Short mmCIF file of C-alpha atoms and ligand atoms in Angstrom, two decimals:
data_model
loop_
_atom_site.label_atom_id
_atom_site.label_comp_id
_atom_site.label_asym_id
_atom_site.label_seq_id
_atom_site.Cartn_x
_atom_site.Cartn_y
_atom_site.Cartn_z
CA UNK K 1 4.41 128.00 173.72
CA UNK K 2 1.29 130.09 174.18
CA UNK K 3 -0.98 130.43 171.84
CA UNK K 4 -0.59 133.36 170.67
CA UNK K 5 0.05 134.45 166.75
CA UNK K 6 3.49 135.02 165.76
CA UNK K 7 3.73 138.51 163.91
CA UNK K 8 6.96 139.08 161.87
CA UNK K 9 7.96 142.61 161.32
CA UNK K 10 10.98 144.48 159.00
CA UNK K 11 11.73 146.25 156.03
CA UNK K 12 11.10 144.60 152.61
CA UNK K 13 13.77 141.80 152.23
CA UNK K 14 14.85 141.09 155.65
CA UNK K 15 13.43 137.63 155.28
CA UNK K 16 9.65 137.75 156.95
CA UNK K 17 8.46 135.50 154.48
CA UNK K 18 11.27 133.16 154.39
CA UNK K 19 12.01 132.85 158.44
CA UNK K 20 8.36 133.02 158.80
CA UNK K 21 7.35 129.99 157.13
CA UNK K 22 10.27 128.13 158.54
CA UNK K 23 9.07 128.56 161.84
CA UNK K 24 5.87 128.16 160.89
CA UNK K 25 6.82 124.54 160.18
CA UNK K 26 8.83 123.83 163.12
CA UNK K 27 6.42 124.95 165.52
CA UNK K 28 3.67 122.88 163.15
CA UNK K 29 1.19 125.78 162.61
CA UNK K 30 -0.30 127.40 160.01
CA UNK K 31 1.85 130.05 158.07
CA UNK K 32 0.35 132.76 156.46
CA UNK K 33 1.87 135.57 154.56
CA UNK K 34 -0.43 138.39 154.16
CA UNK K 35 1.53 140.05 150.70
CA UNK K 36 0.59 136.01 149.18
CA UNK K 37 -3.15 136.42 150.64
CA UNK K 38 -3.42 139.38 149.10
CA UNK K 39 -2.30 138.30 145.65
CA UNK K 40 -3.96 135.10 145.80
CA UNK K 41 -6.97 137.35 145.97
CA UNK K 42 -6.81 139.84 143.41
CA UNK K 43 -4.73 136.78 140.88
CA UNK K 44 -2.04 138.92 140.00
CA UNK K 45 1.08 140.00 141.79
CA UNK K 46 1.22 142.90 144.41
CA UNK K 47 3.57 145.08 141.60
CA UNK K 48 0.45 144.72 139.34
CA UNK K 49 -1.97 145.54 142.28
CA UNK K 50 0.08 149.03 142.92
CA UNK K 51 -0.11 149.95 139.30
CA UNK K 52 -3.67 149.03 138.32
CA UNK K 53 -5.57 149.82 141.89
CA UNK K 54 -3.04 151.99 143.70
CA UNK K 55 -1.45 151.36 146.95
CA UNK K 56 -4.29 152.77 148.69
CA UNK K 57 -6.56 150.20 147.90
CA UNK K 58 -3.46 147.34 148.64
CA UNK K 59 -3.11 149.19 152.37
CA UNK K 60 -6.93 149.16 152.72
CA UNK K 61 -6.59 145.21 152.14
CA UNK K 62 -4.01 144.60 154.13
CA UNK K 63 -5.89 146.25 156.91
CA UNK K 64 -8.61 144.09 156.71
CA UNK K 65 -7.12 140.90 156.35
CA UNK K 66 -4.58 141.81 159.21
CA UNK K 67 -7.01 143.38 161.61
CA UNK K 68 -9.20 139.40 160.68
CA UNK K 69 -6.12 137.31 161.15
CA UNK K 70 -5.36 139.24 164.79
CA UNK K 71 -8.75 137.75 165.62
CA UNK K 72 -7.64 134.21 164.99
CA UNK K 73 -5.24 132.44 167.25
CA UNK K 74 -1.88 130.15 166.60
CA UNK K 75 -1.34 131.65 163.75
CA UNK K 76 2.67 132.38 162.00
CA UNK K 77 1.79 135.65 159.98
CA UNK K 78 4.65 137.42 158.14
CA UNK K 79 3.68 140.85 156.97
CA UNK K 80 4.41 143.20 154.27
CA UNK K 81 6.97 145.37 154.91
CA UNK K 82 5.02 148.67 155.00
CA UNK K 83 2.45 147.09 156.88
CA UNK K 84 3.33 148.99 160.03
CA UNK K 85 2.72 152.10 158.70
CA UNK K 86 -0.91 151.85 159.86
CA UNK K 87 -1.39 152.38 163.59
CA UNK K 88 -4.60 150.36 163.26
CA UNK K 89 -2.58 147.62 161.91
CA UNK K 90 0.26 148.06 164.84
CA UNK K 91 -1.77 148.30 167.55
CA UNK K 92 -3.58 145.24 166.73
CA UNK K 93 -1.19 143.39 166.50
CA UNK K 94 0.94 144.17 169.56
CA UNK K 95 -1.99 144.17 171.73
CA UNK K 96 -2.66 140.42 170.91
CA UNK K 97 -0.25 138.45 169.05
CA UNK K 98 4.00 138.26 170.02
CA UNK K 99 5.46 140.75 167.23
CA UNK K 100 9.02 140.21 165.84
CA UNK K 101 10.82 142.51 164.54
CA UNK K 102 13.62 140.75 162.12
CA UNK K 103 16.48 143.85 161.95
CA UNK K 104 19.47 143.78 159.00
CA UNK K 105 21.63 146.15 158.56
CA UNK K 106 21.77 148.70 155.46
CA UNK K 107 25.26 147.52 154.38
CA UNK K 108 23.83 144.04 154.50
CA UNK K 109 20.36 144.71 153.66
CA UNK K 110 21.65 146.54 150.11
CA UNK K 111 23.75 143.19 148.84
CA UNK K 112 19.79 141.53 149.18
CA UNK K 113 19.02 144.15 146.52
CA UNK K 114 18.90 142.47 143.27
CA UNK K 115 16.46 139.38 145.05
CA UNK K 116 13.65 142.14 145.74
CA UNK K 117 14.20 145.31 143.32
CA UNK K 118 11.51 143.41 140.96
CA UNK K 119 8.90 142.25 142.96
CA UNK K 120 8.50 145.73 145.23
CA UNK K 121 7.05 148.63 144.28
CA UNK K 122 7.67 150.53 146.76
CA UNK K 123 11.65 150.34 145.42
CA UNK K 124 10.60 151.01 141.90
CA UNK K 125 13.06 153.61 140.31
CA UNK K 126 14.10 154.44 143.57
CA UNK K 127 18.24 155.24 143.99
CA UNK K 128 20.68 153.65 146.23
CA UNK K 129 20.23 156.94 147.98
CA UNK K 130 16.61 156.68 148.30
CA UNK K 131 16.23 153.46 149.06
CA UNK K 132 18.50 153.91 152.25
CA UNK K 133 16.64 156.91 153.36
CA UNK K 134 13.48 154.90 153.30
CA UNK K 135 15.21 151.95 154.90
CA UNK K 136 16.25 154.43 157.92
CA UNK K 137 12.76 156.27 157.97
CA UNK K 138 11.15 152.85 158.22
CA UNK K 139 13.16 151.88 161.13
CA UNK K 140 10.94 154.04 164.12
CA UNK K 141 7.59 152.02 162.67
CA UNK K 142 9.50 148.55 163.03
CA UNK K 143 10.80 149.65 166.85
CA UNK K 144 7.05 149.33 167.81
CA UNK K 145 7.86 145.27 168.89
CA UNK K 146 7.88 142.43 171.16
CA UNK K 147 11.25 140.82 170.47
CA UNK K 148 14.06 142.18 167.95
CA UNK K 149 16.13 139.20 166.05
CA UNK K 150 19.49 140.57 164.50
CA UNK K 151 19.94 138.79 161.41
CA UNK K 152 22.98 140.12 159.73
CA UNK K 153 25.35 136.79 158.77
CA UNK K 154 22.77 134.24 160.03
CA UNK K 155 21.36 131.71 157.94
CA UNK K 156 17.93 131.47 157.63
CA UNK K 157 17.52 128.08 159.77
CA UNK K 158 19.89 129.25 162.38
CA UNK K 159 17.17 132.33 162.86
CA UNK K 160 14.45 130.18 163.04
CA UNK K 161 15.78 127.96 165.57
CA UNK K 162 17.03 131.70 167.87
CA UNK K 163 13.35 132.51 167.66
CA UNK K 164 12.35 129.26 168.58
CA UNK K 165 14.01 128.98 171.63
CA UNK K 166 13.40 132.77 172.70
CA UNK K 167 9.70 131.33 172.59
CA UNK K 168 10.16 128.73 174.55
CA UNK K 169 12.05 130.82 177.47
CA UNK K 170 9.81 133.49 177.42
CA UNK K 171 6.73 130.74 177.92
CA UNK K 172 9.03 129.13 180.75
CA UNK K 173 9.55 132.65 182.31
CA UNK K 174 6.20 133.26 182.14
CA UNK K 175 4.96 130.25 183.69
CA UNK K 176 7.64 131.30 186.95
CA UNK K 177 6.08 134.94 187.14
CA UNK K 178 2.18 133.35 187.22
CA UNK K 179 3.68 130.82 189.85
CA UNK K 180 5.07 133.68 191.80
CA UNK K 181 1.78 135.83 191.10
CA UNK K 182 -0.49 132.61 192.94
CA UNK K 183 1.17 132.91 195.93
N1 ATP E 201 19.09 135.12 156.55
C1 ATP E 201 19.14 135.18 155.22
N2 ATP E 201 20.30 134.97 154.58
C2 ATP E 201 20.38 135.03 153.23
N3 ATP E 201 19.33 135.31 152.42
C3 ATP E 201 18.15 135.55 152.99
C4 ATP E 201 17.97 135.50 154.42
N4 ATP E 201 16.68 135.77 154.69
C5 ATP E 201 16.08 135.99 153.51
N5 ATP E 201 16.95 135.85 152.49
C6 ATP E 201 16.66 136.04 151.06
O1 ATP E 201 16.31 137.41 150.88
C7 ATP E 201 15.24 137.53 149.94
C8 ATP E 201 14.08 138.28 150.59
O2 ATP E 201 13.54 137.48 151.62
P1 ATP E 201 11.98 137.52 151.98
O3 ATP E 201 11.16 137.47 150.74
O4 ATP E 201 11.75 136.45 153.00
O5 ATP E 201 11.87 138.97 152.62
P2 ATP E 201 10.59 139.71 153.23
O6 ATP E 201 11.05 140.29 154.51
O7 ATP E 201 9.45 138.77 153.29
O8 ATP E 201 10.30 140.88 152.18
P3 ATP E 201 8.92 141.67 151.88
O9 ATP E 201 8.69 142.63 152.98
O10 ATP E 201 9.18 142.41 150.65
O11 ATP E 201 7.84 140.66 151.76
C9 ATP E 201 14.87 136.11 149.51
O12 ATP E 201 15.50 135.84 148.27
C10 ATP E 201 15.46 135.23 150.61
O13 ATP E 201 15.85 133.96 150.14
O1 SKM E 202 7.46 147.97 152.37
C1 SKM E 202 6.43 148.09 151.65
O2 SKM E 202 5.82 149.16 151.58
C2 SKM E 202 5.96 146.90 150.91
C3 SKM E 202 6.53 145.67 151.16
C4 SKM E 202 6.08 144.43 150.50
O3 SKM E 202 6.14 143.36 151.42
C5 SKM E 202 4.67 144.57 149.93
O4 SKM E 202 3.72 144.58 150.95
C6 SKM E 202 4.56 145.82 149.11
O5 SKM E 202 5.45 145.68 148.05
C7 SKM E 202 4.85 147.08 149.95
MG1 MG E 203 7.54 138.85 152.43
#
């Protein structure tokens, strides 16, 4: 595996923060998730951040500590879901780390709902409605990837270990191609 930071990418509740750390683990490296840095910073949770600083100053942080963590290497990094919004933040992080995108389907996605409705603001007295126009609208940020994972009916270890040995071929693949390139 190269040494390159593993970005994970999707809408709010697709499971960055879950598959993340799992394969975080099984690839032994250090697992960061940037909504937790975020909170662990300001001591309170990223619902209270919205309401007492606004989102603008949550974005501003997340660029920053995204834009740092690009910088470093062997890194597993899940992101916030809205994270992509910023171009900053997407070109960084497709220019040097491997970005996955981790896709679920809106019929699926919506049964996740009552995990997630509390924790993220950005679903606050939203409708059903809403919520699946945002999920849709969000979609053409999250196509800006490396590698797309389709997660609808897998478990969570069964995704980590798919990722794990998409890695590993893409390594193998790349080692033929430099081969090929020295001769
Ligand atoms: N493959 C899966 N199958 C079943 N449940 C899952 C799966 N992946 C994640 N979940 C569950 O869905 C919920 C949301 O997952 P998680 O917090 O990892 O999402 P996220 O993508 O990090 O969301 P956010 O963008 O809001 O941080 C959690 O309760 C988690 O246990
Ligand atoms: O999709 C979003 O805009 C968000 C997703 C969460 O991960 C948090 O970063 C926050 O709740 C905003
Ligand atoms: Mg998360």
């Amino acid at each position: 595996m190269n040494d390159r930071n593993i970005i994970f990418i999707g809408f709010m509740g697709v499971g960055k923060t879950t598959v993340g750390q799992l394969v975080a683990q099984k690839l032994n490296r250090k697992f960061i998730d940037t909504d937790e840095e975020i909170e662990k910073e300001y001591g309170i949770a990223t619902s209270e951040i919205f309401k007492k600083f606004g989102e603008k100053v949550f974005r501003e942080k997340e660029m920053s500590l995204i834009i740092s963590l690009c910088k470093q290497k062997n890194l597993v990094v899940s992101l916030g879901g809205g994270a992509f919004l910023q171009e900053e933040i997407r070109n960084a992080c497709l220019a040097s780390c491997i970005v996955i995108f981790l896709d679920l389907t809106f019929e699926k996605w919506r049964e996740r709902i009552n995990l997630i409705i509390e924790s993220r603001p950005v679903l606050n007295g939203k409708s059903i409605e809403e919520m699946k126009e945002l999920f849709y609208k969000r979609q053409e940020i999250y196509s800006n990837h490396h590698i797309k994972i389709d997660t609808d009916n897998k478990e969570v270890e069964d995704i980590a270990d798919q990722i794990i040995k998409l890695l590993e071929n893409r390594r193998l693949q790349n080692l033929v191609h430099t081969e090929e390139g020295d001769i």
